[in-house]
PDB file of C-alpha atoms in Angstrom:
ATOM      1  CA  ALA A  28      34.895  25.762   5.741  1.00  0.00           C
ATOM      2  CA  PRO A  29      31.386  25.319   7.181  1.00  0.00           C
ATOM      3  CA  ALA A  30      28.483  27.163   5.661  1.00  0.00           C
ATOM      4  CA  ARG A  31      26.677  29.391   8.153  1.00  0.00           C
ATOM      5  CA  ALA A  32      23.226  27.986   8.704  1.00  0.00           C
ATOM      6  CA  VAL A  33      21.886  29.682  11.825  1.00  0.00           C
ATOM      7  CA  ARG A  34      18.147  29.438  11.369  1.00  0.00           C
ATOM      8  CA  LYS A  35      16.476  32.801  10.799  1.00  0.00           C
ATOM      9  CA  ALA A  36      13.115  33.458   9.211  1.00  0.00           C
ATOM     10  CA  TRP A  37      13.048  35.181   5.838  1.00  0.00           C
ATOM     11  CA  LYS A  38      11.537  38.596   6.546  1.00  0.00           C
ATOM     12  CA  GLY A  39       8.486  39.400   4.467  1.00  0.00           C
ATOM     13  CA  SER A  40       9.825  42.894   3.886  1.00  0.00           C
ATOM     14  CA  MET A  41      12.913  41.536   2.104  1.00  0.00           C
ATOM     15  CA  ASP A  42      12.659  42.009  -1.633  1.00  0.00           C
ATOM     16  CA  LEU A  43      13.846  39.045  -3.704  1.00  0.00           C
ATOM     17  CA  ASP A  44      13.635  40.920  -7.009  1.00  0.00           C
ATOM     18  CA  PRO A  45      17.232  42.239  -6.946  1.00  0.00           C
ATOM     19  CA  TYR A  46      18.503  38.702  -6.358  1.00  0.00           C
ATOM     20  CA  LEU A  47      16.251  37.325  -9.097  1.00  0.00           C
ATOM     21  CA  ARG A  48      17.753  39.833 -11.531  1.00  0.00           C
ATOM     22  CA  VAL A  49      21.233  38.574 -10.648  1.00  0.00           C
ATOM     23  CA  ALA A  50      20.104  34.949 -10.899  1.00  0.00           C
ATOM     24  CA  ASN A  51      18.646  35.500 -14.361  1.00  0.00           C
ATOM     25  CA  GLU A  52      21.830  37.241 -15.477  1.00  0.00           C
ATOM     26  CA  VAL A  53      23.804  34.258 -14.185  1.00  0.00           C
ATOM     27  CA  ALA A  54      21.528  31.866 -16.103  1.00  0.00           C
ATOM     28  CA  ASP A  55      21.888  33.903 -19.311  1.00  0.00           C
ATOM     29  CA  ALA A  56      25.676  33.871 -19.062  1.00  0.00           C
ATOM     30  CA  ALA A  57      25.850  30.136 -18.311  1.00  0.00           C
ATOM     31  CA  ALA A  58      23.581  29.426 -21.285  1.00  0.00           C
ATOM     32  CA  GLN A  59      26.007  31.149 -23.654  1.00  0.00           C
ATOM     33  CA  VAL A  60      28.790  28.869 -22.452  1.00  0.00           C
ATOM     34  CA  THR A  61      26.863  25.603 -22.517  1.00  0.00           C
ATOM     35  CA  LEU A  62      25.292  26.241 -25.914  1.00  0.00           C
ATOM     36  CA  ARG A  63      28.702  26.972 -27.402  1.00  0.00           C
ATOM     37  CA  HIS A  64      29.962  23.572 -26.231  1.00  0.00           C
ATOM     38  CA  PHE A  65      26.830  21.428 -26.680  1.00  0.00           C
ATOM     39  CA  ARG A  66      27.244  18.583 -29.217  1.00  0.00           C
ATOM     40  CA  THR A  67      30.815  19.570 -30.069  1.00  0.00           C
ATOM     41  CA  GLY A  68      32.623  16.389 -29.000  1.00  0.00           C
ATOM     42  CA  LEU A  69      34.125  17.783 -25.817  1.00  0.00           C
ATOM     43  CA  ASN A  70      36.878  15.918 -24.031  1.00  0.00           C
ATOM     44  CA  VAL A  71      35.412  14.248 -20.933  1.00  0.00           C
ATOM     45  CA  GLU A  72      37.399  13.835 -17.723  1.00  0.00           C
ATOM     46  CA  THR A  73      36.518  11.691 -14.706  1.00  0.00           C
ATOM     47  CA  LYS A  74      36.428  13.231 -11.228  1.00  0.00           C
ATOM     48  CA  ARG A  75      37.362  11.486  -7.989  1.00  0.00           C
ATOM     49  CA  ASP A  76      33.770  10.410  -7.447  1.00  0.00           C
ATOM     50  CA  GLU A  77      33.767   8.795 -10.924  1.00  0.00           C
ATOM     51  CA  SER A  78      31.379  11.412 -12.323  1.00  0.00           C
ATOM     52  CA  PRO A  79      32.189  13.040 -15.671  1.00  0.00           C
ATOM     53  CA  VAL A  80      33.232  16.686 -16.093  1.00  0.00           C
ATOM     54  CA  THR A  81      34.036  18.845 -19.107  1.00  0.00           C
ATOM     55  CA  ALA A  82      35.562  22.229 -19.854  1.00  0.00           C
ATOM     56  CA  ALA A  83      31.997  23.487 -20.315  1.00  0.00           C
ATOM     57  CA  ASP A  84      31.156  22.688 -16.665  1.00  0.00           C
ATOM     58  CA  ARG A  85      34.190  24.584 -15.400  1.00  0.00           C
ATOM     59  CA  GLU A  86      33.893  27.551 -17.756  1.00  0.00           C
ATOM     60  CA  ALA A  87      30.191  27.970 -17.009  1.00  0.00           C
ATOM     61  CA  GLU A  88      30.688  27.877 -13.240  1.00  0.00           C
ATOM     62  CA  SER A  89      33.581  30.349 -13.406  1.00  0.00           C
ATOM     63  CA  THR A  90      31.377  32.736 -15.363  1.00  0.00           C
ATOM     64  CA  MET A  91      28.503  32.295 -12.920  1.00  0.00           C
ATOM     65  CA  ARG A  92      30.725  32.941  -9.911  1.00  0.00           C
ATOM     66  CA  GLU A  93      32.183  36.087 -11.440  1.00  0.00           C
ATOM     67  CA  ILE A  94      28.744  37.622 -11.901  1.00  0.00           C
ATOM     68  CA  ILE A  95      27.610  36.808  -8.357  1.00  0.00           C
ATOM     69  CA  THR A  96      30.780  38.008  -6.631  1.00  0.00           C
ATOM     70  CA  SER A  97      30.764  41.208  -8.687  1.00  0.00           C
ATOM     71  CA  ALA A  98      27.108  42.003  -7.971  1.00  0.00           C
ATOM     72  CA  LEU A  99      26.981  40.652  -4.404  1.00  0.00           C
ATOM     73  CA  PRO A 100      30.549  40.560  -3.050  1.00  0.00           C
ATOM     74  CA  LYS A 101      29.508  39.686   0.517  1.00  0.00           C
ATOM     75  CA  HIS A 102      27.521  36.600  -0.509  1.00  0.00           C
ATOM     76  CA  GLY A 103      28.974  33.109  -0.303  1.00  0.00           C
ATOM     77  CA  VAL A 104      29.115  30.777  -3.291  1.00  0.00           C
ATOM     78  CA  PHE A 105      29.141  26.976  -3.376  1.00  0.00           C
ATOM     79  CA  GLY A 106      29.457  25.210  -6.722  1.00  0.00           C
ATOM     80  CA  GLU A 107      29.937  21.667  -7.947  1.00  0.00           C
ATOM     81  CA  GLU A 108      33.232  22.328  -9.683  1.00  0.00           C
ATOM     82  CA  PHE A 109      35.008  24.843  -7.419  1.00  0.00           C
ATOM     83  CA  GLY A 110      33.574  24.208  -3.961  1.00  0.00           C
ATOM     84  CA  LEU A 111      32.730  26.660  -1.189  1.00  0.00           C
ATOM     85  CA  ASP A 112      33.807  30.285  -0.795  1.00  0.00           C
ATOM     86  CA  MET A 113      31.967  31.996   2.048  1.00  0.00           C
ATOM     87  CA  ASN A 114      33.274  35.519   1.276  1.00  0.00           C
ATOM     88  CA  GLY A 115      32.998  36.609   4.889  1.00  0.00           C
ATOM     89  CA  GLU A 116      30.065  36.089   7.258  1.00  0.00           C
ATOM     90  CA  SER A 117      27.076  36.481   4.965  1.00  0.00           C
ATOM     91  CA  ASP A 118      23.743  34.803   5.698  1.00  0.00           C
ATOM     92  CA  PHE A 119      23.369  34.403   1.924  1.00  0.00           C
ATOM     93  CA  LEU A 120      24.833  31.464   0.042  1.00  0.00           C
ATOM     94  CA  TRP A 121      24.465  30.774  -3.675  1.00  0.00           C
ATOM     95  CA  VAL A 122      24.520  27.091  -4.641  1.00  0.00           C
ATOM     96  CA  LEU A 123      25.344  26.359  -8.286  1.00  0.00           C
ATOM     97  CA  ASP A 124      25.431  23.426 -10.661  1.00  0.00           C
ATOM     98  CA  PRO A 125      26.559  24.717 -14.071  1.00  0.00           C
ATOM     99  CA  ILE A 126      25.470  21.550 -15.884  1.00  0.00           C
ATOM    100  CA  ASP A 127      23.186  19.263 -13.933  1.00  0.00           C
ATOM    101  CA  GLY A 128      23.087  16.146 -16.066  1.00  0.00           C
ATOM    102  CA  THR A 129      26.592  16.139 -17.514  1.00  0.00           C
ATOM    103  CA  LYS A 130      26.027  12.606 -18.862  1.00  0.00           C
ATOM    104  CA  SER A 131      23.042  13.892 -20.839  1.00  0.00           C
ATOM    105  CA  PHE A 132      25.066  16.921 -21.959  1.00  0.00           C
ATOM    106  CA  ILE A 133      27.985  14.881 -23.295  1.00  0.00           C
ATOM    107  CA  THR A 134      25.650  12.491 -25.121  1.00  0.00           C
ATOM    108  CA  GLY A 135      23.746  15.319 -26.797  1.00  0.00           C
ATOM    109  CA  LYS A 136      20.454  14.962 -24.902  1.00  0.00           C
ATOM    110  CA  PRO A 137      18.822  18.332 -24.040  1.00  0.00           C
ATOM    111  CA  VAL A 138      17.433  17.500 -20.613  1.00  0.00           C
ATOM    112  CA  PHE A 139      20.447  18.797 -18.683  1.00  0.00           C
ATOM    113  CA  GLY A 140      20.036  22.134 -16.939  1.00  0.00           C
ATOM    114  CA  THR A 141      21.845  24.917 -15.153  1.00  0.00           C
ATOM    115  CA  LEU A 142      20.784  25.071 -11.498  1.00  0.00           C
ATOM    116  CA  ILE A 143      21.012  28.297  -9.512  1.00  0.00           C
ATOM    117  CA  SER A 144      19.815  28.710  -5.948  1.00  0.00           C
ATOM    118  CA  MET A 145      20.200  31.250  -3.193  1.00  0.00           C
ATOM    119  CA  LEU A 146      19.999  30.141   0.431  1.00  0.00           C
ATOM    120  CA  TYR A 147      19.207  32.461   3.311  1.00  0.00           C
ATOM    121  CA  CYS A 148      20.532  30.999   6.553  1.00  0.00           C
ATOM    122  CA  GLY A 149      20.389  27.518   5.094  1.00  0.00           C
ATOM    123  CA  LYS A 150      16.924  27.762   3.508  1.00  0.00           C
ATOM    124  CA  PRO A 151      16.601  27.814  -0.295  1.00  0.00           C
ATOM    125  CA  VAL A 152      14.534  30.931  -1.056  1.00  0.00           C
ATOM    126  CA  LEU A 153      15.245  31.275  -4.778  1.00  0.00           C
ATOM    127  CA  GLY A 154      15.808  28.699  -7.500  1.00  0.00           C
ATOM    128  CA  ILE A 155      16.247  28.506 -11.270  1.00  0.00           C
ATOM    129  CA  ILE A 156      16.320  25.582 -13.700  1.00  0.00           C
ATOM    130  CA  ASP A 157      17.523  26.781 -17.088  1.00  0.00           C
ATOM    131  CA  GLN A 158      17.424  24.496 -20.131  1.00  0.00           C
ATOM    132  CA  PRO A 159      19.206  26.596 -22.775  1.00  0.00           C
ATOM    133  CA  VAL A 160      18.716  24.311 -25.779  1.00  0.00           C
ATOM    134  CA  LEU A 161      14.938  24.177 -25.387  1.00  0.00           C
ATOM    135  CA  LYS A 162      14.921  27.777 -24.087  1.00  0.00           C
ATOM    136  CA  GLU A 163      12.910  26.885 -20.999  1.00  0.00           C
ATOM    137  CA  ARG A 164      13.498  28.548 -17.654  1.00  0.00           C
ATOM    138  CA  TRP A 165      11.733  27.731 -14.396  1.00  0.00           C
ATOM    139  CA  VAL A 166      11.990  30.387 -11.677  1.00  0.00           C
ATOM    140  CA  GLY A 167      10.893  29.793  -8.099  1.00  0.00           C
ATOM    141  CA  ALA A 168      11.019  32.308  -5.260  1.00  0.00           C
ATOM    142  CA  LEU A 169       9.722  32.080  -1.713  1.00  0.00           C
ATOM    143  CA  GLY A 170       6.200  33.454  -1.381  1.00  0.00           C
ATOM    144  CA  THR A 171       5.466  33.591  -5.122  1.00  0.00           C
ATOM    145  CA  CYS A 172       4.090  31.248  -7.776  1.00  0.00           C
ATOM    146  CA  THR A 173       6.693  29.402  -9.839  1.00  0.00           C
ATOM    147  CA  ARG A 174       6.997  30.642 -13.410  1.00  0.00           C
ATOM    148  CA  LEU A 175       8.025  28.871 -16.613  1.00  0.00           C
ATOM    149  CA  ASN A 176       9.201  31.399 -19.206  1.00  0.00           C
ATOM    150  CA  GLY A 177       7.242  34.068 -17.351  1.00  0.00           C
ATOM    151  CA  ARG A 178       4.007  32.083 -17.043  1.00  0.00           C
ATOM    152  CA  ASN A 179       2.625  30.893 -13.693  1.00  0.00           C
ATOM    153  CA  ILE A 180       2.567  27.099 -13.415  1.00  0.00           C
ATOM    154  CA  ASN A 181       1.158  24.542 -10.999  1.00  0.00           C
ATOM    155  CA  THR A 182       1.625  20.888 -10.178  1.00  0.00           C
ATOM    156  CA  ARG A 183      -1.241  18.459 -10.652  1.00  0.00           C
ATOM    157  CA  LYS A 184      -2.966  16.494  -7.930  1.00  0.00           C
ATOM    158  CA  CYS A 185      -2.670  12.722  -7.738  1.00  0.00           C
ATOM    159  CA  ALA A 186      -5.068  11.187  -5.234  1.00  0.00           C
ATOM    160  CA  GLN A 187      -3.641   7.673  -5.518  1.00  0.00           C
ATOM    161  CA  LEU A 188       0.042   6.780  -5.779  1.00  0.00           C
ATOM    162  CA  SER A 189      -0.976   3.854  -7.967  1.00  0.00           C
ATOM    163  CA  ASP A 190      -1.918   6.427 -10.638  1.00  0.00           C
ATOM    164  CA  ALA A 191       1.388   8.301 -10.415  1.00  0.00           C
ATOM    165  CA  TYR A 192       4.022   8.734 -13.092  1.00  0.00           C
ATOM    166  CA  LEU A 193       7.406   8.546 -11.353  1.00  0.00           C
ATOM    167  CA  TYR A 194      10.741   9.872 -12.589  1.00  0.00           C
ATOM    168  CA  ALA A 195      14.327   9.198 -11.534  1.00  0.00           C
ATOM    169  CA  THR A 196      17.473   9.980 -13.471  1.00  0.00           C
ATOM    170  CA  SER A 197      18.732   6.385 -13.494  1.00  0.00           C
ATOM    171  CA  PRO A 198      18.137   3.135 -11.581  1.00  0.00           C
ATOM    172  CA  SER A 199      21.904   2.960 -11.100  1.00  0.00           C
ATOM    173  CA  MET A 200      21.808   5.909  -8.684  1.00  0.00           C
ATOM    174  CA  PHE A 201      20.274   3.574  -6.081  1.00  0.00           C
ATOM    175  CA  SER A 202      22.190   0.861  -4.242  1.00  0.00           C
ATOM    176  CA  GLY A 203      21.783  -1.287  -1.144  1.00  0.00           C
ATOM    177  CA  ARG A 204      19.099   0.060   1.161  1.00  0.00           C
ATOM    178  CA  SER A 205      18.135   2.919  -1.179  1.00  0.00           C
ATOM    179  CA  ALA A 206      17.654   0.433  -4.052  1.00  0.00           C
ATOM    180  CA  GLU A 207      15.324  -1.620  -1.886  1.00  0.00           C
ATOM    181  CA  ALA A 208      13.313   1.467  -0.910  1.00  0.00           C
ATOM    182  CA  PHE A 209      13.126   2.719  -4.483  1.00  0.00           C
ATOM    183  CA  GLY A 210      12.016  -0.723  -5.590  1.00  0.00           C
ATOM    184  CA  ARG A 211       9.080  -0.525  -3.185  1.00  0.00           C
ATOM    185  CA  LEU A 212       8.169   2.872  -4.591  1.00  0.00           C
ATOM    186  CA  CYS A 213       8.352   1.623  -8.185  1.00  0.00           C
ATOM    187  CA  LYS A 214       5.920  -1.186  -7.354  1.00  0.00           C
ATOM    188  CA  SER A 215       3.503   1.369  -5.901  1.00  0.00           C
ATOM    189  CA  VAL A 216       3.245   3.744  -8.882  1.00  0.00           C
ATOM    190  CA  ARG A 217       1.629   3.416 -12.278  1.00  0.00           C
ATOM    191  CA  ILE A 218       4.798   3.816 -14.371  1.00  0.00           C
ATOM    192  CA  PRO A 219       8.445   4.468 -13.385  1.00  0.00           C
ATOM    193  CA  LEU A 220      10.432   6.462 -15.961  1.00  0.00           C
ATOM    194  CA  TYR A 221      14.098   7.397 -16.244  1.00  0.00           C
ATOM    195  CA  GLY A 222      16.501   9.825 -17.840  1.00  0.00           C
ATOM    196  CA  CYS A 223      15.429  13.419 -17.176  1.00  0.00           C
ATOM    197  CA  ASP A 224      17.947  14.815 -14.645  1.00  0.00           C
ATOM    198  CA  CYS A 225      16.724  18.158 -13.231  1.00  0.00           C
ATOM    199  CA  TYR A 226      14.260  18.473 -16.110  1.00  0.00           C
ATOM    200  CA  ALA A 227      11.973  15.983 -14.340  1.00  0.00           C
ATOM    201  CA  TYR A 228      11.423  18.469 -11.518  1.00  0.00           C
ATOM    202  CA  GLY A 229      10.465  21.088 -14.073  1.00  0.00           C
ATOM    203  CA  LEU A 230       7.975  18.666 -15.604  1.00  0.00           C
ATOM    204  CA  LEU A 231       6.534  17.904 -12.178  1.00  0.00           C
ATOM    205  CA  SER A 232       6.217  21.622 -11.386  1.00  0.00           C
ATOM    206  CA  ALA A 233       4.379  22.212 -14.663  1.00  0.00           C
ATOM    207  CA  GLY A 234       1.897  19.398 -13.961  1.00  0.00           C
ATOM    208  CA  HIS A 235       3.182  16.724 -16.346  1.00  0.00           C
ATOM    209  CA  CYS A 236       4.294  14.022 -13.872  1.00  0.00           C
ATOM    210  CA  ASP A 237       3.616  13.248 -10.236  1.00  0.00           C
ATOM    211  CA  VAL A 238       6.679  12.096  -8.282  1.00  0.00           C
ATOM    212  CA  VAL A 239      10.467  12.361  -8.620  1.00  0.00           C
ATOM    213  CA  ALA A 240      12.641  10.269  -6.298  1.00  0.00           C
ATOM    214  CA  GLU A 241      16.432  10.228  -6.394  1.00  0.00           C
ATOM    215  CA  ALA A 242      19.463   9.226  -4.343  1.00  0.00           C
ATOM    216  CA  ASP A 243      23.203   9.909  -4.329  1.00  0.00           C
ATOM    217  CA  MET A 244      22.453  13.628  -4.644  1.00  0.00           C
ATOM    218  CA  LYS A 245      24.503  16.627  -3.515  1.00  0.00           C
ATOM    219  CA  PRO A 246      23.147  20.028  -2.379  1.00  0.00           C
ATOM    220  CA  TYR A 247      23.970  21.613  -5.733  1.00  0.00           C
ATOM    221  CA  ASP A 248      21.819  18.918  -7.391  1.00  0.00           C
ATOM    222  CA  TYR A 249      18.623  19.853  -5.557  1.00  0.00           C
ATOM    223  CA  MET A 250      18.682  23.167  -3.639  1.00  0.00           C
ATOM    224  CA  ALA A 251      17.475  25.118  -6.698  1.00  0.00           C
ATOM    225  CA  LEU A 252      14.626  22.659  -7.180  1.00  0.00           C
ATOM    226  CA  VAL A 253      13.011  23.207  -3.775  1.00  0.00           C
ATOM    227  CA  PRO A 254      11.582  26.733  -4.345  1.00  0.00           C
ATOM    228  CA  ILE A 255      10.480  25.712  -7.847  1.00  0.00           C
ATOM    229  CA  VAL A 256       8.553  22.633  -6.718  1.00  0.00           C
ATOM    230  CA  GLU A 257       7.089  24.309  -3.628  1.00  0.00           C
ATOM    231  CA  GLY A 258       6.154  27.498  -5.496  1.00  0.00           C
ATOM    232  CA  ALA A 259       4.160  25.394  -7.963  1.00  0.00           C
ATOM    233  CA  GLY A 260       2.195  23.732  -5.156  1.00  0.00           C
ATOM    234  CA  GLY A 261       4.336  20.644  -4.679  1.00  0.00           C
ATOM    235  CA  VAL A 262       6.251  19.168  -1.757  1.00  0.00           C
ATOM    236  CA  MET A 263       9.964  18.346  -1.704  1.00  0.00           C
ATOM    237  CA  THR A 264      11.833  16.734   1.214  1.00  0.00           C
ATOM    238  CA  ASP A 265      14.329  14.033   2.027  1.00  0.00           C
ATOM    239  CA  TRP A 266      13.094  10.423   2.159  1.00  0.00           C
ATOM    240  CA  SER A 267      12.193  10.806   5.849  1.00  0.00           C
ATOM    241  CA  GLY A 268       9.956  13.793   5.127  1.00  0.00           C
ATOM    242  CA  ARG A 269      12.356  16.383   6.534  1.00  0.00           C
ATOM    243  CA  PRO A 270      12.793  19.746   4.786  1.00  0.00           C
ATOM    244  CA  LEU A 271      15.943  20.215   2.705  1.00  0.00           C
ATOM    245  CA  LEU A 272      17.817  22.769   4.797  1.00  0.00           C
ATOM    246  CA  ALA A 273      21.456  23.205   5.649  1.00  0.00           C
ATOM    247  CA  SER A 274      21.881  21.956   9.217  1.00  0.00           C
ATOM    248  CA  ASP A 275      22.448  24.338  12.103  1.00  0.00           C
ATOM    249  CA  GLU A 276      25.735  22.712  13.120  1.00  0.00           C
ATOM    250  CA  GLY A 277      27.093  21.142  10.001  1.00  0.00           C
ATOM    251  CA  THR A 278      28.296  21.934   6.547  1.00  0.00           C
ATOM    252  CA  LEU A 279      26.477  21.414   3.281  1.00  0.00           C
ATOM    253  CA  ASP A 280      28.202  18.044   3.072  1.00  0.00           C
ATOM    254  CA  ASP A 281      26.025  16.840   5.979  1.00  0.00           C
ATOM    255  CA  LEU A 282      22.830  17.078   3.939  1.00  0.00           C
ATOM    256  CA  PRO A 283      20.985  13.935   2.830  1.00  0.00           C
ATOM    257  CA  GLY A 284      21.549  12.409  -0.593  1.00  0.00           C
ATOM    258  CA  GLU A 285      18.004  11.059  -0.959  1.00  0.00           C
ATOM    259  CA  VAL A 286      15.299  13.479  -2.108  1.00  0.00           C
ATOM    260  CA  ILE A 287      11.676  13.163  -3.173  1.00  0.00           C
ATOM    261  CA  ALA A 288       9.348  15.643  -4.832  1.00  0.00           C
ATOM    262  CA  ALA A 289       5.620  15.218  -5.381  1.00  0.00           C
ATOM    263  CA  GLY A 290       2.868  17.284  -6.908  1.00  0.00           C
ATOM    264  CA  ASP A 291       0.824  17.447  -3.728  1.00  0.00           C
ATOM    265  CA  ALA A 292       0.903  16.491  -0.060  1.00  0.00           C
ATOM    266  CA  THR A 293      -1.230  13.372  -0.585  1.00  0.00           C
ATOM    267  CA  SER A 294       1.018  11.731  -3.156  1.00  0.00           C
ATOM    268  CA  HIS A 295       4.077  12.838  -1.175  1.00  0.00           C
ATOM    269  CA  ALA A 296       2.816  11.136   1.990  1.00  0.00           C
ATOM    270  CA  GLN A 297       1.967   7.947   0.090  1.00  0.00           C
ATOM    271  CA  ALA A 298       5.401   7.932  -1.573  1.00  0.00           C
ATOM    272  CA  LEU A 299       7.137   8.337   1.799  1.00  0.00           C
ATOM    273  CA  SER A 300       5.115   5.405   3.121  1.00  0.00           C
ATOM    274  CA  ALA A 301       6.163   3.269   0.156  1.00  0.00           C
ATOM    275  CA  LEU A 302       9.831   4.187   0.577  1.00  0.00           C
ATOM    276  CA  ASP A 303       9.608   3.316   4.302  1.00  0.00           C
ATOM    277  CA  TRP A 304      12.955   5.029   4.854  1.00  0.00           C
TER     278      TRP A 304
END
């Protein structure tokens, strides 16, 4: 079923606090599940797209969905493990990834995260990255400064791309044309680094790195990251510089798989030029 994405502006009078309370409750509940399973030798299955999945992914998403549908029964929910349920004709859609970075999770590396976002008419207006092992939670909401464990944070400026520290989860996520473009970007930065999953976007938002570029992404991999990066002063788009919004005609499946985040508009523009997408 298509997600409704008729473009409407978020009204300034709308209060995001009630939704943030739900989002934090969802993050708390997911953390209990993932921590119980972390480093326990879970059985790993392979999905149709060859990506790994565990009982922890499914249990966490089920728990997250239950909280949202109980608190906000008219809101839609789209998750990595159980797909899309629009729950009527709501302009609100929650996009969930219970464990972003399942490969890190199953190998015991605490840079995975739970991603929670709420879209209003296709625009991500609220986002959370929760890293339960390290007890770090980034919260971004439209019109406010991004917070890390309750403290306001900001990206850092990088006047020259040649000085930038670049992150991507893995070089294997790029192939064909995207590998060529990413290769150009790697040659343009100071140091390319790998292996952080969603945690890299948290590091960027807190001013510790400069650019994150990734491909082969799904909406649940990045929708939560947009309000976090932007609320910290950064820029996040697809590789053509377009905002990451659900399309007016299409479904969430029509969204691009290539995303780039940067600490400021200057480094973002230089990175787009290097990608030449």
